[in-house]
Steps between C-alpha positions, in 0.01 A plus 500: 500500500731797459807421290811690618643729234847369587410163347430643153788407274613210719439125472208391713273209580145635480205294623160600365142383468391348167151384592298311756396139561252378760505840661879501538738720300728342240854635524803486274849646500683704237877531528695762307582868470223726632382799295219746564210507252306805606331554835288183487738226384854368488688278255733218601752423223530124536713268289190391312387853428331790678224437756267793569343503847242738641634656817179407681569131428845500661519296821872514572821616336863467599842557345688192382860453377576558131443204272785320331479652151402281208707582196409437142754275322785702356416380148146636540634834626738526203221423253254747651757780527586445134134519399451820697805654333362404158174675590686819604744555209784746544618730222839331501577147613833323483574145615784432739501124530186424699455867596294757308640854500212745449452874458197718424595857574450453873128416467431240773750292692414177320583638154825658623662215692712200417279195554725236657357153437798279431872485434616829343793319338745712701607516863234699681727803569575521126130460418415785736760716329324421170172608664664831595635549148163426340320737738756775430463444125122543517479773763330300776600404852675163547255258654459120521161332530533171693246250635525512879702209640626390158866416433536831311349695786767357731782542247421864418459585869829323576665730243397797714184618324221610733123540507377792288321678782459813290286332234170689489269199463676276746826309504330167569202374301253215539406302187142377533306243297138389472306271269299669227168406349187638347335810644156646428520762224528853637366755253696776673835342407670486160829319430633640171833399349624861488514757781284810462610854575317504835647158588845655461391804698405287800800268462784751460342845526499588131640391165754220556872535456663249264612298804151495649346400167746212462452367854121529508406445136797310359397146593275296269171354621422799722165657587447843655198472726283805562199542729280800415191657652179559305635829364811327366742641757788266580480386864762224503744303293708183490756350264495126421767310305484130421836324528486121461245370752489819711334837462718773647291776660641848556426873490186456710362842596169654603446877511486626861135606493388153383693285749350254751217406264634165379641637173850358552362152562275526195794602281714213625219249448439621144873497420537151645206373294652659188825318579316170545334546162849544352646185652610608848440278802650732762514871570823650634563846640764676706446720804740683731501356851418835660188549283259372764186619323577316177612186682171493695307530172692216338453286810124545479509401133685175571856586396777318687873566513716296265835660591665835561772694327709797600728761347869515595723794416862605565546626858508870409165478319338293777598734782 
């Protein structure tokens, strides 16, 4: 059946054929957010993971009300946010009670925001003034990184700080996780412990600044994945950092002329297997909510949302 374009991006109940028995079709339902997957298929992002359905197998589809969100326990959110911060080290970090003030010359929001994960040891207005002072001292914009719906999200918002709508990569971010395991060796992919010159070229457009070098190459237990063609030309890259029982995946990129050939999935699989070999049980990555293409890819690969975070800034910066 024809699926209305208006349903893409909404929560649906989609009935589809999965086989046949005694000459009668076997049907099942998938409930979740609907995403397009090319002209021949769709993906339903269910709570148990993505379900890919050929359009020709769809029998019926209708919009349904949003689900009551399932939230990870706050302790799990705190732990995972801390691990991700360890995997993405800023040039300067200063503790403020349970907060982590960070600066890295303006390179990325994560490395230039105060990560609020506990009691700052001060009344929140005073803590936010300390955030302003730290940002001024290090020449970056004042910004607080808060898990969505957390006590610190509510407290910082109550102090008048607003969503950072001007942030280039998105003011709200989904943190996704997936189990890792072995993957078949891929002779096209290397995972060295040091980034090459062409890895830097694809990652940041040339030789790294000191801030970029610290953020991307300053964490221990990091591999810099590279996928090359037969002539040795770099087609894609990924960065993998093991932190406790997770491998943090970032800096995934494929050159434009080599996209839509499965290279991104191959890089993620190889990086996840490298992480598993180094003690990781889970992969974690972060993606902006408006990056529909990347979210569809991660859905197909079995990643599910653990929680979200957002950036809050003083009203003048957020407007």
